CSV table of C-alpha atoms in Angstrom, one decimal:
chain,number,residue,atom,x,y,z
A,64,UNK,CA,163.0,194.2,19.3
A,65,UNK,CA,164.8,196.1,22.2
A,66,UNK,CA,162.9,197.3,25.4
A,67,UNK,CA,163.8,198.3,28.7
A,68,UNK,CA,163.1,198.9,32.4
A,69,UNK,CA,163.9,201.3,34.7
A,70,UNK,CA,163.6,201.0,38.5
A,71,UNK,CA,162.7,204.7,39.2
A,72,UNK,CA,165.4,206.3,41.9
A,73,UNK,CA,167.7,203.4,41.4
A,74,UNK,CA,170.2,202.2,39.5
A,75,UNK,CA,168.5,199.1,38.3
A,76,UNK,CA,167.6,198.3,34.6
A,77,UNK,CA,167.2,195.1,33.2
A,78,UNK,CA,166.7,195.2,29.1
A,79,UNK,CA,165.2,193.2,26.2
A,80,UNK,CA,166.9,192.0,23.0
A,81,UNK,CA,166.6,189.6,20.0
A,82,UNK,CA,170.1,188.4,18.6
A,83,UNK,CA,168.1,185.7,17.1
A,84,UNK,CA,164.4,184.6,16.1
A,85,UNK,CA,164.8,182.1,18.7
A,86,UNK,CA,166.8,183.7,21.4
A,87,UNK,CA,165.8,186.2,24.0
A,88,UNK,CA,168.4,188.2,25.9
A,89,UNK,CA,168.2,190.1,29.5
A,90,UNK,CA,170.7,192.4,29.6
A,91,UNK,CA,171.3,193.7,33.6
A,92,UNK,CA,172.8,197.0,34.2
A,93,UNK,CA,172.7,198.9,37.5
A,94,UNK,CA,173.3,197.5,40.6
A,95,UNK,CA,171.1,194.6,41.7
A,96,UNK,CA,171.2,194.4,45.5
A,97,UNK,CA,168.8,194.1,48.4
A,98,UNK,CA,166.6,197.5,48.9
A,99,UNK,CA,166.7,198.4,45.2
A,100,UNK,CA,163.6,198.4,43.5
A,101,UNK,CA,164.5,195.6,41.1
A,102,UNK,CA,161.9,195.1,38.2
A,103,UNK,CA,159.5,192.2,38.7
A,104,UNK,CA,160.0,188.6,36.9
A,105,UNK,CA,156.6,189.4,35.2
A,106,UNK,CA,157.8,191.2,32.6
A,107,UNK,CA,160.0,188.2,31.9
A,108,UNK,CA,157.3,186.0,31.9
A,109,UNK,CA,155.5,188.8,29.4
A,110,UNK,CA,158.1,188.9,27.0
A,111,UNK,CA,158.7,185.2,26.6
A,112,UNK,CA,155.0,184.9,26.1
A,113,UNK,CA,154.8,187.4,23.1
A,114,UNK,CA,157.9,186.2,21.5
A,115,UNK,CA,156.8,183.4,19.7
A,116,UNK,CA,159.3,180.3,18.4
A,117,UNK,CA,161.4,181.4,21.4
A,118,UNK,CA,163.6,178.4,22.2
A,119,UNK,CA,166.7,180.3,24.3
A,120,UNK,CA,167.3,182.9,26.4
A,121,UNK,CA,170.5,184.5,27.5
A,122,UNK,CA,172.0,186.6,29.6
A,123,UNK,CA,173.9,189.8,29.2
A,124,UNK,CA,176.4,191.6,32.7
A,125,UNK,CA,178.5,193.9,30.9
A,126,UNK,CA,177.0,197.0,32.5
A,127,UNK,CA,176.2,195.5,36.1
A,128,UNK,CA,178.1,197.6,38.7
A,129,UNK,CA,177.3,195.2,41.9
A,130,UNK,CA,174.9,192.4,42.6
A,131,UNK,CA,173.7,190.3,46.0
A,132,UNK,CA,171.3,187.9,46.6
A,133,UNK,CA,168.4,190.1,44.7
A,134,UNK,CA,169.9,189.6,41.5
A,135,UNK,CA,169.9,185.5,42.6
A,136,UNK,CA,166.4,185.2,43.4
A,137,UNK,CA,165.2,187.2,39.8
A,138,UNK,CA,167.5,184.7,38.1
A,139,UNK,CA,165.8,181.8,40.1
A,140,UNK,CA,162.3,182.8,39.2
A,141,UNK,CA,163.9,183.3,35.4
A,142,UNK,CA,164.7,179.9,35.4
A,143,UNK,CA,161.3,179.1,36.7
A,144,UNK,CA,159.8,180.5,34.0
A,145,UNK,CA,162.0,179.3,31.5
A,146,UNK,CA,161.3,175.4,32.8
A,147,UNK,CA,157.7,175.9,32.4
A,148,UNK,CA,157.7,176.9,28.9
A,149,UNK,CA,160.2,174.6,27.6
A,150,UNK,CA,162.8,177.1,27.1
A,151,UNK,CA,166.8,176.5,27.9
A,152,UNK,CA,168.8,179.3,29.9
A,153,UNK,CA,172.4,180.2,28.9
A,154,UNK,CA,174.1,181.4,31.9
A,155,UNK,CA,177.8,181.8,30.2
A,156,UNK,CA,176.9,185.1,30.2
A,157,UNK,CA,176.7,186.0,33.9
A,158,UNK,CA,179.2,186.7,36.4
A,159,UNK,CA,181.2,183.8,37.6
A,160,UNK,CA,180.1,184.5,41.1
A,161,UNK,CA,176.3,184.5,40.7
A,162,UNK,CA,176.9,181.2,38.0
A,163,UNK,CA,178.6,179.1,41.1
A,164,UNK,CA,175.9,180.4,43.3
A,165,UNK,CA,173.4,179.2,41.1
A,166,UNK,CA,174.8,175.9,40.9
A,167,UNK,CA,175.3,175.6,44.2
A,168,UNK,CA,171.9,176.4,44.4
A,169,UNK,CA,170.5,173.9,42.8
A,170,UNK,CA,173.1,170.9,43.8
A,171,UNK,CA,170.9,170.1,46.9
A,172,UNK,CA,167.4,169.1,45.6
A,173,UNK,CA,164.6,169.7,48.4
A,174,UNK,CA,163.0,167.2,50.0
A,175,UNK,CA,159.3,166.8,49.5
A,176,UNK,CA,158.8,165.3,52.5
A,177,UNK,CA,159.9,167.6,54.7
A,178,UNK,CA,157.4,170.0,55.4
A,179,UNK,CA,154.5,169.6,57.0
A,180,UNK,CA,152.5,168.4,54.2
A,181,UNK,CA,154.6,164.9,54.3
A,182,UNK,CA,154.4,163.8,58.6
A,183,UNK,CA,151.7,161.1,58.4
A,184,UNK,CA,150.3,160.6,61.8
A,185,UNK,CA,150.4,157.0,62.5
A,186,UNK,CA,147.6,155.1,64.1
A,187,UNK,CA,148.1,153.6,67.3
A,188,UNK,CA,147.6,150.0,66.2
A,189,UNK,CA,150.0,150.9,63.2
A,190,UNK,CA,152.7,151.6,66.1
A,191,UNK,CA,152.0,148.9,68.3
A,192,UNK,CA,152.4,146.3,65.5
A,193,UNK,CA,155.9,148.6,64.7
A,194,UNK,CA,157.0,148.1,67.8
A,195,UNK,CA,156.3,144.2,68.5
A,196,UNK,CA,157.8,143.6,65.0
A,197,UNK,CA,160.9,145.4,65.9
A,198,UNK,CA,160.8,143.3,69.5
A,199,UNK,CA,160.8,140.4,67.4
A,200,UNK,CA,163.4,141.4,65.0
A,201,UNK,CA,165.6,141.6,67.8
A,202,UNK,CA,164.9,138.7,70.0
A,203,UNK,CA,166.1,136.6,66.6
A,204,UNK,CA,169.2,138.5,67.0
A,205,UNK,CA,169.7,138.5,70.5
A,206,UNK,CA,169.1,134.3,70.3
A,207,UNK,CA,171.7,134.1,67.5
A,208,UNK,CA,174.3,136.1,69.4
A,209,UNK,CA,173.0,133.7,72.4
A,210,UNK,CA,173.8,130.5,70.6
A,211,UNK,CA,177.3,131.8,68.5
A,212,UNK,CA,178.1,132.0,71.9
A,213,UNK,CA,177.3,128.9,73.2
A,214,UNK,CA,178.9,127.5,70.8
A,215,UNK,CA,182.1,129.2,70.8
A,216,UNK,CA,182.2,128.8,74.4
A,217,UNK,CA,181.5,124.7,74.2
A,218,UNK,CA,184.3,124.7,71.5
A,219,UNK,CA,186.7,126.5,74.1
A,220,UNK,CA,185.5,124.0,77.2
A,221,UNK,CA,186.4,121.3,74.8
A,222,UNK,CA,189.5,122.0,73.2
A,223,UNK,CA,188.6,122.9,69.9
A,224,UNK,CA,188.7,126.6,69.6
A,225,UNK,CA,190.8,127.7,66.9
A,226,UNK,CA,192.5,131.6,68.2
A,227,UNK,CA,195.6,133.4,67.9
A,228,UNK,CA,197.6,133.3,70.5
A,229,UNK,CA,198.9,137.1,69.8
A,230,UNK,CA,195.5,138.3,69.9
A,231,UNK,CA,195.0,136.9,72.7
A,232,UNK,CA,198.1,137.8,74.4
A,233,UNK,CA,197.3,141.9,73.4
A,234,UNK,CA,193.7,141.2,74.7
A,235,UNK,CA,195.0,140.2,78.0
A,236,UNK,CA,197.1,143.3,77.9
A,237,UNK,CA,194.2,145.9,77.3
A,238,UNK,CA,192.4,144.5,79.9
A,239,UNK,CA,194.8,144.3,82.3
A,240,UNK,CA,198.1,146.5,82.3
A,241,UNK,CA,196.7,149.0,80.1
A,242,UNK,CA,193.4,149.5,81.7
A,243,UNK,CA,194.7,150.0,85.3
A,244,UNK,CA,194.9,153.6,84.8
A,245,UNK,CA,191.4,154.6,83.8
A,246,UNK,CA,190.1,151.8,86.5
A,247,UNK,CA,191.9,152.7,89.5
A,248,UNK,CA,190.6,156.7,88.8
A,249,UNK,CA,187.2,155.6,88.0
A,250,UNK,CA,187.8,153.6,91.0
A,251,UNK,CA,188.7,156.0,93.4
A,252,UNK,CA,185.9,158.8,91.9
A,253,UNK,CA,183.6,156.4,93.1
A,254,UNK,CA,184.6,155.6,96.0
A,255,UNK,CA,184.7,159.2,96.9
A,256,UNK,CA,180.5,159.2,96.1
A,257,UNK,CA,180.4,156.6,97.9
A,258,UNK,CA,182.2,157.5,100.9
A,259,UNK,CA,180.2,161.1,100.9
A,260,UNK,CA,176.9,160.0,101.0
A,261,UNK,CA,177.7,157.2,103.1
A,262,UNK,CA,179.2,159.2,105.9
A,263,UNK,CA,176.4,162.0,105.9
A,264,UNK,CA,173.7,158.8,106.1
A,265,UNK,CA,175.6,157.0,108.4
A,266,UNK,CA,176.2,160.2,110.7
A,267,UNK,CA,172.5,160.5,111.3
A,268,UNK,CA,173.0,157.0,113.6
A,269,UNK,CA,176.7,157.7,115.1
A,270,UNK,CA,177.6,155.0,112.7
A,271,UNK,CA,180.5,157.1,111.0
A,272,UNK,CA,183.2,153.9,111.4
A,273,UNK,CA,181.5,152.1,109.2
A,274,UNK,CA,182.5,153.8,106.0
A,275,UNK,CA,185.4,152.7,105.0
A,276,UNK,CA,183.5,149.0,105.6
A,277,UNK,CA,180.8,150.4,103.5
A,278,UNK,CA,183.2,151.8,100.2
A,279,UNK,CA,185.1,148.0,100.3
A,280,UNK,CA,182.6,146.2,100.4
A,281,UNK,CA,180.9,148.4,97.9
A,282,UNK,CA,183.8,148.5,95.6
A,283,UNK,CA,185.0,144.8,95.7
A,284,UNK,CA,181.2,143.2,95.1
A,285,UNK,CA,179.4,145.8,93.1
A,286,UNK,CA,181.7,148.2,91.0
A,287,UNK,CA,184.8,145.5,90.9
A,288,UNK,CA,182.5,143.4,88.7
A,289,UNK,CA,180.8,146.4,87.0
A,290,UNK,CA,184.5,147.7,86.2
A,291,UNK,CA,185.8,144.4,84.5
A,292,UNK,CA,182.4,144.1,82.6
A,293,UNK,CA,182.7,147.6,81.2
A,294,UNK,CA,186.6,147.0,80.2
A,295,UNK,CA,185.7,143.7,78.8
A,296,UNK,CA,183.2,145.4,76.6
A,297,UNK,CA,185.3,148.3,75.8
């Protein structure tokens, strides 16, 4: 059986072939590209439908002259076709281009439950009793980390904490010699701000001497114990 269509005005034919009583082959000649009237996966659908026993089809590119993302989407829908009836595609005979597409293609499953059909819309007692579970979840942790550190810190008053006196030693280093760079700029950003606002508040009551009072005290009570908590924590 041979058969074949013509896109009228276009370069575009896509033929039909029996090499075997079980095998159905698309031959592509033309040039498949956007803007071309390609011929419809219909007639795939047809043919595979009045070809009975058909068990295979393949695929035939000696004749095609240049291809894009049209000849992609046909070959998808092919394949469409070809899962609902049961029936294995050959692509060894395609391009090497369009067969990596292809499996690249169809690498990446899609997720069903990513359109709109799968949001769920959540009660509001369904996210109140969420959100005290997760509250609860992490008070237990919070009250473990609580007590391990109770308990290391007891073992330490006592005498009985077990630590290596290197890591210690490099600890003491990055938090002191080693961090005096980034704390003395952070340091002396802040006490910029500080001085800023300060003076243009303190203006207002011809209280302008008191700034340099206002950034020490400021930066010896407040950010001095701010800075070693965050460097401690770093």
């Amino acid at each position: 059986m041979d058969a074949a269509i013509e896109s009228e005005g276009t370069k575009c034919e896509l033929g039909f072939s029996r090499p075997a009583e079980d095998t159905l082959l698309l031959s592509f000649s033309g040039d498949w590209r956007i803007g071309k009237d390609a011929p419809s996966s219909d007639e795939v659908e047809k043919q595979m439908q009045s070809t009975p026993g058909l068990r295979k089809v393949t695929f035939g590119a000696r004749d095609l002259t240049g291809w894009d993302s049209a000849l992609l989407t046909f070959l998808i829908k092919v394949f469409a076709i070809c899962a609902q009836g049961n029936i294995a595609p050959d692509k060894s005979g395609l391009p090497e281009g369009v067969r990596r597409l292809l499996e690249l293609a169809s690498a990446v499953p899609e997720k069903k439950d990513t359109g709109k059909g799968g949001i769920v819309k959540e009660s509001f007692l369904y996210r109140v009793g969420d959100d005290v579970f997760a509250m609860v979840r992490s008070a237990g942790e919070m009250l473990d980390f609580i007590g391990a550190s109770f308990v290391a810190f007891n073992k330490l008053f006592v005498g009985k904490a077990s630590f290596r006196r290197s890591d210690l030693l490099l600890i003491i280093q990055e938090c002191g010699a080693q961090a005096l760079p980034i704390v003395a700029l952070i340091s002396f950003l802040v006490g910029l701000i500080l001085a800023f606002v300060g003076a243009v508040q303190l203006q207002m009551f011809g209280a302008q001497i008191y700034v340099a009072d206002l950034v020490g005290i400021a930066m010896t009570r407040e950010m001095g114990a701010m800075m070693a908590g965050i460097v401690m924590a770093g």
